[in-house]
PDB file of C-alpha atoms in Angstrom:
ATOM      1  CA  MET A   1     132.802  80.343 161.641  1.00  0.00           C
ATOM      2  CA  SER A   2     134.293  77.004 160.783  1.00  0.00           C
ATOM      3  CA  GLU A   3     137.066  76.613 158.240  1.00  0.00           C
ATOM      4  CA  SER A   4     134.885  74.533 155.891  1.00  0.00           C
ATOM      5  CA  LYS A   5     132.178  77.239 155.819  1.00  0.00           C
ATOM      6  CA  ILE A   6     134.806  79.877 154.997  1.00  0.00           C
ATOM      7  CA  ARG A   7     136.129  77.730 152.129  1.00  0.00           C
ATOM      8  CA  ILE A   8     132.623  77.173 150.740  1.00  0.00           C
ATOM      9  CA  LEU A   9     131.808  80.892 151.004  1.00  0.00           C
ATOM     10  CA  THR A  10     135.112  81.793 149.307  1.00  0.00           C
ATOM     11  CA  LEU A  11     134.419  79.260 146.538  1.00  0.00           C
ATOM     12  CA  ILE A  12     130.938  80.710 145.950  1.00  0.00           C
ATOM     13  CA  ILE A  13     132.269  84.274 145.787  1.00  0.00           C
ATOM     14  CA  LEU A  14     135.079  83.303 143.391  1.00  0.00           C
ATOM     15  CA  THR A  15     132.663  81.380 141.147  1.00  0.00           C
ATOM     16  CA  ALA A  16     130.279  84.353 140.993  1.00  0.00           C
ATOM     17  CA  LEU A  17     133.166  86.694 140.228  1.00  0.00           C
ATOM     18  CA  ILE A  18     134.519  84.473 137.431  1.00  0.00           C
ATOM     19  CA  PHE A  19     131.105  84.136 135.758  1.00  0.00           C
ATOM     20  CA  SER A  20     130.396  87.870 135.953  1.00  0.00           C
ATOM     21  CA  ILE A  21     133.781  88.719 134.386  1.00  0.00           C
ATOM     22  CA  SER A  22     133.337  86.147 131.605  1.00  0.00           C
ATOM     23  CA  SER A  23     129.902  87.554 130.720  1.00  0.00           C
ATOM     24  CA  PHE A  24     131.469  90.995 130.138  1.00  0.00           C
ATOM     25  CA  ALA A  25     134.179  89.454 127.965  1.00  0.00           C
ATOM     26  CA  GLN A  26     131.564  87.997 125.598  1.00  0.00           C
ATOM     27  CA  ASP A  27     130.283  91.396 124.439  1.00  0.00           C
ATOM     28  CA  GLU A  28     131.638  91.875 120.931  1.00  0.00           C
ATOM     29  CA  PHE A  29     132.099  95.374 119.551  1.00  0.00           C
ATOM     30  CA  ILE A  30     130.761  95.789 116.021  1.00  0.00           C
ATOM     31  CA  TYR A  31     131.939  98.909 114.222  1.00  0.00           C
ATOM     32  CA  ASP A  32     129.185 100.825 112.397  1.00  0.00           C
ATOM     33  CA  ALA A  33     130.859 102.770 109.601  1.00  0.00           C
ATOM     34  CA  LYS A  34     127.701 104.714 108.653  1.00  0.00           C
ATOM     35  CA  GLY A  35     128.778 104.850 105.025  1.00  0.00           C
ATOM     36  CA  GLU A  36     132.384 105.704 105.799  1.00  0.00           C
ATOM     37  CA  ARG A  37     135.453 103.519 105.382  1.00  0.00           C
ATOM     38  CA  ASN A  38     136.188 101.397 108.442  1.00  0.00           C
ATOM     39  CA  PRO A  39     139.460 102.850 109.795  1.00  0.00           C
ATOM     40  CA  PHE A  40     140.325  99.507 111.393  1.00  0.00           C
ATOM     41  CA  MET A  41     140.453  97.685 108.032  1.00  0.00           C
ATOM     42  CA  PRO A  42     143.792  97.698 106.186  1.00  0.00           C
ATOM     43  CA  LEU A  43     144.219  99.613 102.927  1.00  0.00           C
ATOM     44  CA  ILE A  44     146.406  96.832 101.500  1.00  0.00           C
ATOM     45  CA  THR A  45     145.230  93.288 100.720  1.00  0.00           C
ATOM     46  CA  ALA A  46     147.111  90.177 101.830  1.00  0.00           C
ATOM     47  CA  GLU A  47     148.552  90.020  98.293  1.00  0.00           C
ATOM     48  CA  GLY A  48     149.991  93.537  98.635  1.00  0.00           C
ATOM     49  CA  MET A  49     147.422  95.249  96.385  1.00  0.00           C
ATOM     50  CA  LEU A  50     146.109  98.698  97.317  1.00  0.00           C
ATOM     51  CA  ILE A  51     142.395  98.923  98.031  1.00  0.00           C
ATOM     52  CA  LYS A  52     140.662 101.816  96.269  1.00  0.00           C
ATOM     53  CA  VAL A  53     138.877 104.158  98.628  1.00  0.00           C
ATOM     54  CA  LYS A  54     136.005 106.232  97.301  1.00  0.00           C
ATOM     55  CA  PRO A  55     136.418 109.943  97.986  1.00  0.00           C
ATOM     56  CA  ARG A  56     133.902 111.364 100.428  1.00  0.00           C
ATOM     57  CA  GLN A  57     131.043 113.246  98.883  1.00  0.00           C
ATOM     58  CA  ALA A  58     130.237 116.586 100.482  1.00  0.00           C
ATOM     59  CA  THR A  59     126.693 116.164 101.767  1.00  0.00           C
ATOM     60  CA  GLY A  60     126.162 119.361 103.723  1.00  0.00           C
ATOM     61  CA  GLY A  61     125.149 117.358 106.787  1.00  0.00           C
ATOM     62  CA  LEU A  62     122.438 115.508 104.856  1.00  0.00           C
ATOM     63  CA  GLU A  63     122.418 111.730 105.146  1.00  0.00           C
ATOM     64  CA  LEU A  64     120.359 110.101 102.391  1.00  0.00           C
ATOM     65  CA  GLU A  65     119.345 106.726 103.800  1.00  0.00           C
ATOM     66  CA  GLY A  66     116.770 105.526 101.278  1.00  0.00           C
ATOM     67  CA  ILE A  67     114.474 106.400  98.392  1.00  0.00           C
ATOM     68  CA  ILE A  68     110.966 105.223  97.538  1.00  0.00           C
ATOM     69  CA  PHE A  69     110.746 106.194  93.885  1.00  0.00           C
ATOM     70  CA  ASP A  70     107.520 106.266  91.875  1.00  0.00           C
ATOM     71  CA  ASN A  71     107.570 107.587  88.307  1.00  0.00           C
ATOM     72  CA  ILE A  72     103.809 108.145  88.264  1.00  0.00           C
ATOM     73  CA  SER A  73     102.922 109.258  91.773  1.00  0.00           C
ATOM     74  CA  MET A  74     104.703 110.785  94.763  1.00  0.00           C
ATOM     75  CA  SER A  75     108.282 109.754  95.567  1.00  0.00           C
ATOM     76  CA  TYR A  76     109.740 109.835  99.069  1.00  0.00           C
ATOM     77  CA  ALA A  77     113.243 109.917 100.524  1.00  0.00           C
ATOM     78  CA  ILE A  78     114.599 109.156 103.970  1.00  0.00           C
ATOM     79  CA  VAL A  79     116.970 111.970 104.923  1.00  0.00           C
ATOM     80  CA  ASN A  80     118.553 112.243 108.380  1.00  0.00           C
ATOM     81  CA  GLY A  81     116.002 109.702 109.660  1.00  0.00           C
ATOM     82  CA  SER A  82     112.921 111.593 108.395  1.00  0.00           C
ATOM     83  CA  VAL A  83     110.656 110.723 105.470  1.00  0.00           C
ATOM     84  CA  VAL A  84     110.433 113.698 103.088  1.00  0.00           C
ATOM     85  CA  LYS A  85     108.812 114.518  99.742  1.00  0.00           C
ATOM     86  CA  VAL A  86     109.317 117.267  97.172  1.00  0.00           C
ATOM     87  CA  GLY A  87     108.787 120.656  98.816  1.00  0.00           C
ATOM     88  CA  ASP A  88     109.682 119.521 102.342  1.00  0.00           C
ATOM     89  CA  PHE A  89     112.575 121.054 104.267  1.00  0.00           C
ATOM     90  CA  VAL A  90     115.471 119.275 105.958  1.00  0.00           C
ATOM     91  CA  GLY A  91     117.095 121.993 108.012  1.00  0.00           C
ATOM     92  CA  ASP A  92     117.843 124.849 105.590  1.00  0.00           C
ATOM     93  CA  TYR A  93     117.600 122.579 102.527  1.00  0.00           C
ATOM     94  CA  GLN A  94     114.384 122.213 100.524  1.00  0.00           C
ATOM     95  CA  VAL A  95     113.736 118.991  98.591  1.00  0.00           C
ATOM     96  CA  LEU A  96     113.566 120.000  94.921  1.00  0.00           C
ATOM     97  CA  LYS A  97     113.490 116.630  93.136  1.00  0.00           C
ATOM     98  CA  ILE A  98     113.652 112.938  94.060  1.00  0.00           C
ATOM     99  CA  GLN A  99     115.150 110.542  91.523  1.00  0.00           C
ATOM    100  CA  GLU A 100     115.809 106.800  91.664  1.00  0.00           C
ATOM    101  CA  ASP A 101     119.329 107.160  93.069  1.00  0.00           C
ATOM    102  CA  ARG A 102     119.647 110.771  94.242  1.00  0.00           C
ATOM    103  CA  VAL A 103     117.835 113.713  95.773  1.00  0.00           C
ATOM    104  CA  LEU A 104     118.218 117.301  94.596  1.00  0.00           C
ATOM    105  CA  PHE A 105     117.984 119.980  97.281  1.00  0.00           C
ATOM    106  CA  ILE A 106     118.117 123.757  97.094  1.00  0.00           C
ATOM    107  CA  LYS A 107     119.556 126.158  99.672  1.00  0.00           C
ATOM    108  CA  ASP A 108     119.904 129.908  99.192  1.00  0.00           C
ATOM    109  CA  GLY A 109     119.106 129.488  95.485  1.00  0.00           C
ATOM    110  CA  GLU A 110     121.933 126.964  94.982  1.00  0.00           C
ATOM    111  CA  PRO A 111     121.091 123.378  93.974  1.00  0.00           C
ATOM    112  CA  PHE A 112     122.735 120.596  95.963  1.00  0.00           C
ATOM    113  CA  GLU A 113     122.636 116.902  95.041  1.00  0.00           C
ATOM    114  CA  VAL A 114     123.061 113.905  97.351  1.00  0.00           C
ATOM    115  CA  GLU A 115     123.483 110.443  95.829  1.00  0.00           C
ATOM    116  CA  LEU A 116     122.234 107.298  97.511  1.00  0.00           C
ATOM    117  CA  GLU A 117     125.170 105.112  98.542  1.00  0.00           C
ATOM    118  CA  LYS A 118     124.956 101.649  97.026  1.00  0.00           C
ATOM    119  CA  GLU A 119     125.288  98.780  99.474  1.00  0.00           C
ATOM    120  CA  GLU A 120     128.209  96.481  98.829  1.00  0.00           C
ATOM    121  CA  GLY A 121     128.206  92.751  99.327  1.00  0.00           C
TER     122      GLY A 121
END
């Protein structure tokens, strides 16, 4: 093989390698906090002020994602990815009442309330 063909082949391989590496470098990681505080964000502002962190609410493994509230008819809630109504079960918890901003569950005769997290921004 001639020296010029080897150089051209080497140049093609290097170009392909550079473009494949740069395409991987463009993938940007976006952190999904899922309602929790982002651990990568500082707790102190640039001015030196402490940022208040809301205490975690015990949810018993229930994630309330949304509510479709109707005062007159049937209300629905999205819990752990499933649409539920009063009387339905999510695991061991039965939906007792759906309000505008919270859902009341019952488990083993004990009521348990999960509030809908308000979106910020």
